[in-house]
Coordinates of C-alpha atoms in Angstrom, one line a residue:
Chain A
X779 CA -7.4 -11.6 34.5
X780 CA -3.9 -10.2 35.0
X781 CA -1.5 -10.4 32.0
X782 CA 2.2 -10.0 32.5
X783 CA 4.6 -9.7 29.6
X784 CA 8.4 -9.9 30.0
X785 CA 11.1 -8.9 27.6
X786 CA 13.5 -9.9 26.4
X787 CA 13.1 -13.7 26.4
X788 CA 16.9 -14.2 26.2
X789 CA 19.7 -11.8 27.1
X790 CA 23.4 -12.3 26.5
X791 CA 25.8 -9.8 28.2
X792 CA 29.5 -9.6 28.7
X793 CA 30.8 -10.0 32.2
X794 CA 30.9 -6.6 33.9
X795 CA 28.1 -5.1 31.7
X796 CA 24.6 -4.3 32.9
X797 CA 21.5 -6.3 32.2
X798 CA 17.9 -4.9 32.1
X799 CA 14.7 -6.9 32.0
X800 CA 11.3 -5.2 31.6
X801 CA 7.8 -6.4 32.5
X802 CA 4.4 -4.8 31.8
X803 CA 1.2 -5.7 33.5
X804 CA -2.5 -5.1 32.8
X805 CA -4.2 -4.8 36.2
X806 CA -3.9 -1.4 37.7
X807 CA -4.9 -2.8 41.1
X808 CA -1.6 -4.8 41.2
X809 CA 0.4 -3.7 44.3
X810 CA 3.3 -6.1 44.7
X811 CA 6.1 -6.9 42.2
X812 CA 8.7 -9.5 43.0
X813 CA 11.6 -10.8 40.9
X814 CA 12.8 -14.4 41.1
X815 CA 15.9 -16.1 39.8
X816 CA 15.7 -19.7 38.9
X817 CA 18.8 -21.9 38.4
X818 CA 18.8 -25.2 36.7
X819 CA 17.1 -27.9 38.9
X820 CA 16.0 -25.4 41.5
X821 CA 12.9 -23.5 42.5
X822 CA 12.6 -19.8 42.0
X823 CA 14.5 -17.7 44.5
X824 CA 13.3 -14.2 45.4
X825 CA 16.0 -11.7 44.6
X826 CA 14.2 -8.4 45.1
X827 CA 10.7 -7.1 45.4
X828 CA 8.9 -3.7 45.4
X829 CA 5.5 -2.5 46.5
X830 CA 3.3 -0.1 44.8
X831 CA 4.0 2.8 47.2
X832 CA 7.7 2.8 46.2
X833 CA 9.2 3.8 42.9
X834 CA 12.7 2.3 43.2
X835 CA 14.5 -0.2 45.4
X836 CA 18.2 -1.2 45.3
X837 CA 20.1 -4.1 46.9
X838 CA 23.8 -4.1 46.1
X839 CA 24.1 -4.9 42.3
X840 CA 20.3 -5.4 41.8
X841 CA 17.7 -2.7 41.5
X842 CA 14.0 -2.6 40.5
X843 CA 12.1 0.4 39.2
X844 CA 8.3 0.7 39.1
X845 CA 6.2 3.0 36.9
X846 CA 2.6 2.5 38.0
X847 CA 1.2 5.0 35.6
X848 CA 2.7 3.2 32.6
X849 CA 2.2 -0.2 34.3
X850 CA 5.7 -1.5 33.9
X851 CA 8.6 -2.4 36.1
X852 CA 12.2 -3.3 35.4
X853 CA 15.1 -5.3 36.9
X854 CA 18.6 -3.8 36.6
X855 CA 21.7 -5.9 37.3
X856 CA 24.9 -4.0 37.3
X857 CA 28.5 -5.4 37.0
X858 CA 27.2 -8.8 35.9
X859 CA 29.1 -11.9 36.9
X860 CA 29.0 -15.5 35.5
X861 CA 26.9 -16.6 38.6
X862 CA 24.2 -14.2 37.5
X863 CA 23.5 -16.6 34.6
X864 CA 20.0 -18.0 35.2
X865 CA 16.4 -17.6 34.2
X866 CA 14.7 -14.5 35.8
X867 CA 11.0 -14.1 36.3
X868 CA 9.0 -11.1 37.1
X869 CA 5.6 -11.5 38.9
X870 CA 2.7 -9.4 39.9
X871 CA 0.2 -9.7 42.7
X872 CA -3.1 -7.9 42.9
X873 CA -5.8 -9.2 45.3
X874 CA -5.2 -12.4 47.3
X875 CA -2.0 -14.3 47.3
X876 CA -1.9 -15.3 43.7
X877 CA 1.3 -14.4 41.7
X878 CA 1.0 -14.0 38.0
X879 CA 4.4 -14.6 36.3
X880 CA 6.0 -13.2 33.2
X881 CA 7.4 -15.7 30.7
X882 CA 10.9 -15.5 31.9
X883 CA 14.3 -14.2 30.6
X884 CA 17.2 -16.5 30.2
X885 CA 20.3 -14.4 31.0
X886 CA 23.8 -15.6 29.9
X887 CA 26.8 -13.8 31.3
X888 CA 29.8 -14.4 29.1
X889 CA 33.2 -14.3 30.9
Chain B
X648 CA 15.7 -21.7 59.4
X649 CA 15.0 -24.5 57.0
X650 CA 13.4 -23.6 53.7
X651 CA 10.4 -25.0 51.9
X652 CA 10.7 -28.8 51.4
X653 CA 8.9 -30.8 48.8
X654 CA 8.7 -34.6 48.4
X655 CA 9.3 -36.5 46.3
X656 CA 11.7 -34.6 44.1
X657 CA 11.1 -36.8 41.1
X658 CA 8.2 -39.0 40.0
X659 CA 7.3 -41.0 37.0
X660 CA 3.7 -42.1 36.5
X661 CA 1.6 -43.5 33.6
X662 CA -1.6 -42.0 32.1
X663 CA -4.7 -42.6 34.2
X664 CA -2.9 -42.9 37.5
X665 CA -3.1 -40.5 40.3
X666 CA -0.3 -38.8 42.3
X667 CA 0.1 -37.0 45.6
X668 CA 2.8 -34.4 46.2
X669 CA 3.8 -33.0 49.6
X670 CA 5.0 -29.6 50.7
X671 CA 6.3 -28.5 54.1
X672 CA 6.4 -24.8 54.5
X673 CA 9.0 -22.7 56.3
X674 CA 8.4 -22.9 60.1
X675 CA 5.8 -20.4 61.1
X676 CA 4.4 -19.9 57.7
X677 CA 0.7 -20.6 57.4
X678 CA 0.0 -20.0 53.7
X679 CA 0.9 -22.5 51.1
X680 CA 0.5 -21.9 47.3
X681 CA 1.0 -24.4 44.5
X682 CA 2.2 -23.6 41.0
X683 CA 2.7 -25.6 37.8
X684 CA 5.8 -24.8 35.6
X685 CA 6.0 -26.1 32.1
X686 CA 8.1 -24.9 29.1
X687 CA 5.0 -24.0 27.1
X688 CA 2.8 -22.3 29.7
X689 CA 5.4 -21.0 32.2
X690 CA 4.5 -20.7 35.8
X691 CA 0.8 -20.9 36.6
X692 CA -1.0 -20.6 39.9
X693 CA -2.9 -23.7 41.0
X694 CA -4.3 -22.8 44.4
X695 CA -3.5 -21.4 47.8
X696 CA -4.3 -22.8 51.3
X697 CA -4.4 -20.9 54.5
X698 CA -5.5 -22.3 57.9
X699 CA -6.6 -25.6 56.2
X700 CA -8.9 -23.7 53.8
X701 CA -8.5 -23.1 50.1
X702 CA -8.3 -19.3 49.8
X703 CA -7.6 -18.9 46.1
X704 CA -7.8 -21.0 43.0
X705 CA -6.4 -20.8 39.5
X706 CA -7.9 -22.1 36.3
X707 CA -7.1 -25.8 36.4
X708 CA -9.6 -28.7 36.0
X709 CA -11.1 -30.4 39.0
X710 CA -8.5 -33.3 38.7
X711 CA -6.2 -31.0 40.5
X712 CA -7.0 -30.7 44.2
X713 CA -5.2 -30.0 47.4
X714 CA -5.4 -29.8 51.1
X715 CA -3.6 -28.4 54.1
X716 CA -3.1 -29.9 57.5
X717 CA -3.2 -28.3 60.9
X718 CA 0.6 -28.1 61.0
X719 CA 0.4 -26.1 57.7
X720 CA 1.9 -28.9 55.6
X721 CA 0.1 -29.2 52.3
X722 CA -0.5 -31.9 49.7
X723 CA -1.7 -31.7 46.2
X724 CA -3.3 -34.5 44.3
X725 CA -3.7 -35.0 40.5
X726 CA -6.1 -37.7 39.5
X727 CA -6.5 -39.4 36.1
X728 CA -3.1 -38.2 34.9
X729 CA -2.6 -36.9 31.4
X730 CA 0.6 -36.5 29.4
X731 CA 0.1 -32.8 29.6
X732 CA 0.4 -32.9 33.4
X733 CA 4.1 -33.5 33.1
X734 CA 5.6 -30.5 34.8
X735 CA 7.6 -29.1 37.7
X736 CA 5.2 -28.6 40.6
X737 CA 6.3 -25.8 42.9
X738 CA 5.1 -25.0 46.4
X739 CA 5.6 -21.6 47.9
X740 CA 5.0 -20.5 51.5
X741 CA 4.4 -17.2 53.2
X742 CA 3.7 -16.0 56.7
X743 CA -0.1 -15.4 56.7
X744 CA -1.3 -12.3 55.1
X745 CA -1.9 -11.7 51.4
X746 CA 0.9 -9.1 51.2
X747 CA 3.6 -11.4 52.4
X748 CA 6.6 -12.5 50.3
X749 CA 6.4 -16.0 48.9
X750 CA 9.3 -18.4 49.2
X751 CA 9.5 -21.4 46.8
X752 CA 10.6 -24.9 47.4
X753 CA 12.8 -26.9 44.9
X754 CA 9.8 -28.5 43.2
X755 CA 8.6 -32.0 42.3
X756 CA 9.3 -33.0 38.7
X757 CA 6.5 -35.2 37.5
X758 CA 6.8 -37.2 34.3
X759 CA 3.7 -38.8 32.9
X760 CA 4.2 -41.6 30.3

């Protein structure tokens, strides 16, 4: 089955700096790559997603890049703010509606 | 538009008991998926329902089951609870197709004693 690895597991950045999280996947048939943010006591919230026919997508301070050849995709957060502190999950979908998640990255933005 | 709702939000059960969790998807969404989240295993897919039929299933024992009603609301049931079933159970809804974005509810936190 699909295997998704996410790095790093924890990330501490200074407010205003950039944060980058990387995920690799194993199934070359994967075609949908969402990123979720989960705050304490809440369910995962979709923050950005990308499909396999697109190499990069940006939404204000958040961007995702996809390299299908290398089977990896990354989340970039610029100008980080304290409210960006949370756990971030990448996910991958191949056939069907099943999402396979990475292990998560705990991001701490220090003011 | 209201988001995905899950009830109850918290639940405490003892080993051997059974439990039923409920999920109401976003209005108009017809697909409901269930995930289990634990510190050790992370987020794992349980199953997906669409038009009252199970469309996809993860690698969980038969003690985990679910169903979907004609109004798209879904329930999942866990029988003969084990300590390891303690987890956050998340429901996600999407419009219909398999390429649609999934939106998660707040989850039901189950503690098995």
